[in-house]
Amino acid sequence: MIRLEGKVALITGASRGIGFATARLMSEAGATVVLNYNRTKGPAEELAQQIKRSGGKALAVKANVADRGEVEAMVDTVIREFERIDILVNNAGIWTYGEIDTMPDEVWDETMDINLRGVFYCTRAVVPHMKRQGGGRIINLSSTAGQRGEAFHSHYAATKGAIISFTKSLAVELAPHNILVNAVAPGWVDTEMSAEALEQEGDKITSIIPLRRPGKAEEIAGPILFLASDLASYMTGEIVNVNGGNVLCG
Ligand code: NAP
């Protein structure tokens, strides 16, 4: 029922995890997908080739989202290749450890640069094209950490909380241009990002999740696809919780 034929979607951090699952699902729904990666070329390139072999349209593009020049070059490439961008999924992110009294500037800055500045750069580069086209969808990846905080990951939680207020601000600012801006806030998801924590503390973590398991990347990709679709045409400024019931907030 959800079809995205004729739509061009740019998904950052699509080399694995939630971004990869989103790119695959959007492609299955008929979208042209641009898979951004930074360091891990292989899987993004392979998925793009696989999509093309089965008759779809896809492109893998390397860019560090924290680098303004690389982001602008990536968006230029998408416009040159496909002439439009209908959907931006700001998914690229990192999750590192940091106790506040010993956190080096570099650890703080790296998280700010990738998780927040990267979202700003990608959004700023894409919005003029969406305005010109008469609309678009922006879907940002927040986290339960941005809603309730996260001890020993305060830098990460600060970026994910900022994503929520960024999403709400742009929802109102861009509504006159028919650009709908929403966020998805996952809880624990079984990806490379959380693999070590789930391996070491899996039982403790799942014991406080009402559904008693972490989510799968595909279970986050589904709500992202919904937000990109015509079914979500009256939703903007919303933070969609996808967390197995772990954090219940409206
Ligand atoms: P993941 O498996 O670690 O994947 C992260 C992706 O981001 C990779 O494709 C990585 O690509 C890319 N990336 C990292 N730094 C980048 C940069 N500077 N420029 C471009 N791409 C970059 O993580 P995930 O679990 O799928 O997480 C995806 C999003 O969901 C993140 O924003 C994360 O904060 C959020 N989230 C995840 C969870 C969870 O439990 N997993 C929970 C809540 C929210 P390269 O390897 O090519 O650099």
Tab-separated table of N, CA and C and ligand atoms in Angstrom, residues 13-19 36-40 63-66 91-94 114-115 141-144 156 160 186-194, ligand 1:
chain	number	residue	atom	x	y	z
A	13	GLY	N	24.119	7.655	6.516
A	13	GLY	CA	24.511	6.505	7.339
A	13	GLY	C	23.793	5.243	6.919
A	14	ALA	N	23.814	4.978	5.601
A	14	ALA	CA	23.045	3.833	5.079
A	14	ALA	C	23.927	2.607	4.832
A	15	SER	N	25.115	2.588	5.410
A	15	SER	CA	26.003	1.448	5.167
A	15	SER	C	25.672	0.260	6.069
A	16	ARG	N	24.889	0.494	7.095
A	16	ARG	CA	24.486	-0.626	7.969
A	16	ARG	C	23.326	-0.176	8.864
A	17	GLY	N	22.859	-1.116	9.680
A	17	GLY	CA	21.885	-0.791	10.717
A	17	GLY	C	20.586	-0.194	10.172
A	18	ILE	N	20.106	0.826	10.880
A	18	ILE	CA	18.802	1.417	10.577
A	18	ILE	C	18.797	2.085	9.199
A	19	GLY	N	19.881	2.755	8.853
A	19	GLY	CA	19.956	3.437	7.552
A	19	GLY	C	19.904	2.456	6.394
A	36	ASN	N	24.048	7.121	1.598
A	36	ASN	CA	25.262	7.804	2.058
A	36	ASN	C	26.037	6.897	3.018
A	37	TYR	N	27.358	6.945	2.906
A	37	TYR	CA	28.224	6.269	3.880
A	37	TYR	C	29.432	7.158	4.086
A	38	ASN	N	30.192	6.870	5.114
A	38	ASN	CA	31.425	7.626	5.309
A	38	ASN	C	32.637	6.723	5.192
A	39	ARG	N	32.712	5.700	6.068
A	39	ARG	CA	33.897	4.839	6.055
A	39	ARG	C	33.637	3.475	5.454
A	40	THR	N	32.387	2.995	5.537
A	40	THR	CA	32.098	1.608	5.165
A	40	THR	C	31.423	1.546	3.797
A	63	ALA	N	30.266	10.565	1.934
A	63	ALA	CA	30.371	11.929	2.475
A	63	ALA	C	30.366	11.846	3.989
A	64	ASN	N	31.252	12.577	4.602
A	64	ASN	CA	31.224	12.748	6.050
A	64	ASN	C	30.193	13.830	6.344
A	65	VAL	N	29.127	13.483	7.032
A	65	VAL	CA	28.050	14.467	7.243
A	65	VAL	C	28.520	15.670	8.071
A	66	ALA	N	29.626	15.496	8.784
A	66	ALA	CA	30.152	16.595	9.599
A	66	ALA	C	30.986	17.581	8.785
A	91	ASN	N	19.995	10.086	9.407
A	91	ASN	CA	20.156	8.897	10.242
A	91	ASN	C	21.572	8.711	10.780
A	92	ALA	N	22.584	9.205	10.067
A	92	ALA	CA	23.980	8.959	10.472
A	92	ALA	C	24.196	9.427	11.906
A	93	GLY	N	24.890	8.612	12.678
A	93	GLY	CA	25.136	9.009	14.057
A	93	GLY	C	26.148	8.095	14.722
A	94	ILE	N	26.692	8.583	15.835
A	94	ILE	CA	27.599	7.764	16.641
A	94	ILE	C	27.140	7.816	18.103
A	114	ILE	N	28.971	15.118	14.309
A	114	ILE	CA	28.308	14.106	13.468
A	114	ILE	C	26.791	14.097	13.722
A	115	ASN	N	26.409	14.035	14.994
A	115	ASN	CA	24.988	13.841	15.312
A	115	ASN	C	24.136	15.092	15.135
A	141	LEU	N	16.566	11.100	13.010
A	141	LEU	CA	16.680	10.051	14.023
A	141	LEU	C	17.066	10.655	15.359
A	142	SER	N	16.131	10.614	16.291
A	142	SER	CA	16.415	11.007	17.666
A	142	SER	C	16.690	9.721	18.443
A	143	SER	N	16.293	9.675	19.697
A	143	SER	CA	16.535	8.493	20.534
A	143	SER	C	15.788	8.676	21.852
A	144	THR	N	15.515	7.567	22.516
A	144	THR	CA	14.972	7.695	23.876
A	144	THR	C	15.947	8.492	24.752
A	156	TYR	N	25.818	12.424	23.791
A	156	TYR	CA	24.906	11.798	22.821
A	156	TYR	C	23.460	12.235	23.090
A	160	LYS	N	20.584	14.262	20.770
A	160	LYS	CA	19.301	13.658	20.402
A	160	LYS	C	18.115	14.470	20.942
A	186	PRO	N	14.032	5.897	18.442
A	186	PRO	CA	14.125	4.478	18.802
A	186	PRO	C	14.622	4.300	20.225
A	187	GLY	N	14.266	3.159	20.795
A	187	GLY	CA	14.906	2.708	22.033
A	187	GLY	C	16.071	1.814	21.629
A	188	TRP	N	16.291	0.729	22.372
A	188	TRP	CA	17.387	-0.184	22.030
A	188	TRP	C	17.106	-0.885	20.705
A	189	VAL	N	18.047	-0.795	19.783
A	189	VAL	CA	17.919	-1.480	18.496
A	189	VAL	C	19.170	-2.329	18.293
A	190	ASP	N	18.964	-3.528	17.820
A	190	ASP	CA	20.060	-4.478	17.660
A	190	ASP	C	20.861	-4.173	16.392
A	191	THR	N	21.813	-3.268	16.521
A	191	THR	CA	22.695	-2.903	15.395
A	191	THR	C	24.123	-2.878	15.924
A	192	GLU	N	25.046	-2.560	15.022
A	192	GLU	CA	26.458	-2.485	15.425
A	192	GLU	C	26.658	-1.451	16.539
A	193	MET	N	25.870	-0.375	16.498
A	193	MET	CA	26.008	0.685	17.499
A	193	MET	C	25.820	0.168	18.926
A	194	SER	N	24.861	-0.708	19.102
A	194	SER	CA	24.512	-1.159	20.451
A	194	SER	C	24.976	-2.592	20.725
B	1	NAP	P1	25.144	1.994	13.278
B	1	NAP	O1	24.768	0.597	12.999
B	1	NAP	O2	26.357	2.270	14.095
B	1	NAP	O3	25.259	2.782	11.894
B	1	NAP	C1	25.641	4.122	11.900
B	1	NAP	C2	25.697	4.636	10.486
B	1	NAP	O4	26.091	6.014	10.541
B	1	NAP	C3	26.723	3.904	9.646
B	1	NAP	O5	26.190	3.710	8.360
B	1	NAP	C4	27.894	4.874	9.575
B	1	NAP	O6	28.576	4.786	8.337
B	1	NAP	C5	27.162	6.200	9.630
B	1	NAP	N1	28.024	7.292	10.043
B	1	NAP	C6	28.705	7.461	11.213
B	1	NAP	N2	29.412	8.590	11.185
B	1	NAP	C7	29.169	9.167	9.961
B	1	NAP	C8	29.611	10.354	9.329
B	1	NAP	N3	30.463	11.192	9.937
B	1	NAP	N4	29.152	10.624	8.084
B	1	NAP	C9	28.304	9.782	7.453
B	1	NAP	N5	27.871	8.637	8.002
B	1	NAP	C10	28.300	8.332	9.250
B	1	NAP	O7	23.946	2.774	14.002
B	1	NAP	P2	22.357	2.539	14.001
B	1	NAP	O8	22.024	1.788	15.221
B	1	NAP	O9	21.874	2.063	12.683
B	1	NAP	O10	21.886	4.052	14.274
B	1	NAP	C11	21.300	4.863	13.282
B	1	NAP	C12	20.694	6.075	13.957
B	1	NAP	O11	19.729	5.661	14.925
B	1	NAP	C13	21.709	6.931	14.725
B	1	NAP	O12	21.419	8.293	14.557
B	1	NAP	C14	21.493	6.518	16.160
B	1	NAP	O13	21.869	7.515	17.068
B	1	NAP	C15	20.000	6.230	16.179
B	1	NAP	N6	19.612	5.333	17.263
B	1	NAP	C16	20.109	4.078	17.365
B	1	NAP	C17	19.743	3.280	18.440
B	1	NAP	C18	20.288	1.878	18.649
B	1	NAP	O14	20.038	1.295	19.718
B	1	NAP	N7	20.975	1.288	17.709
B	1	NAP	C19	18.858	3.781	19.408
B	1	NAP	C20	18.350	5.058	19.254
B	1	NAP	C21	18.733	5.827	18.178
B	1	NAP	P3	30.158	4.552	8.162
B	1	NAP	O15	30.497	3.279	8.861
B	1	NAP	O16	30.330	4.479	6.703
B	1	NAP	O17	30.848	5.710	8.802
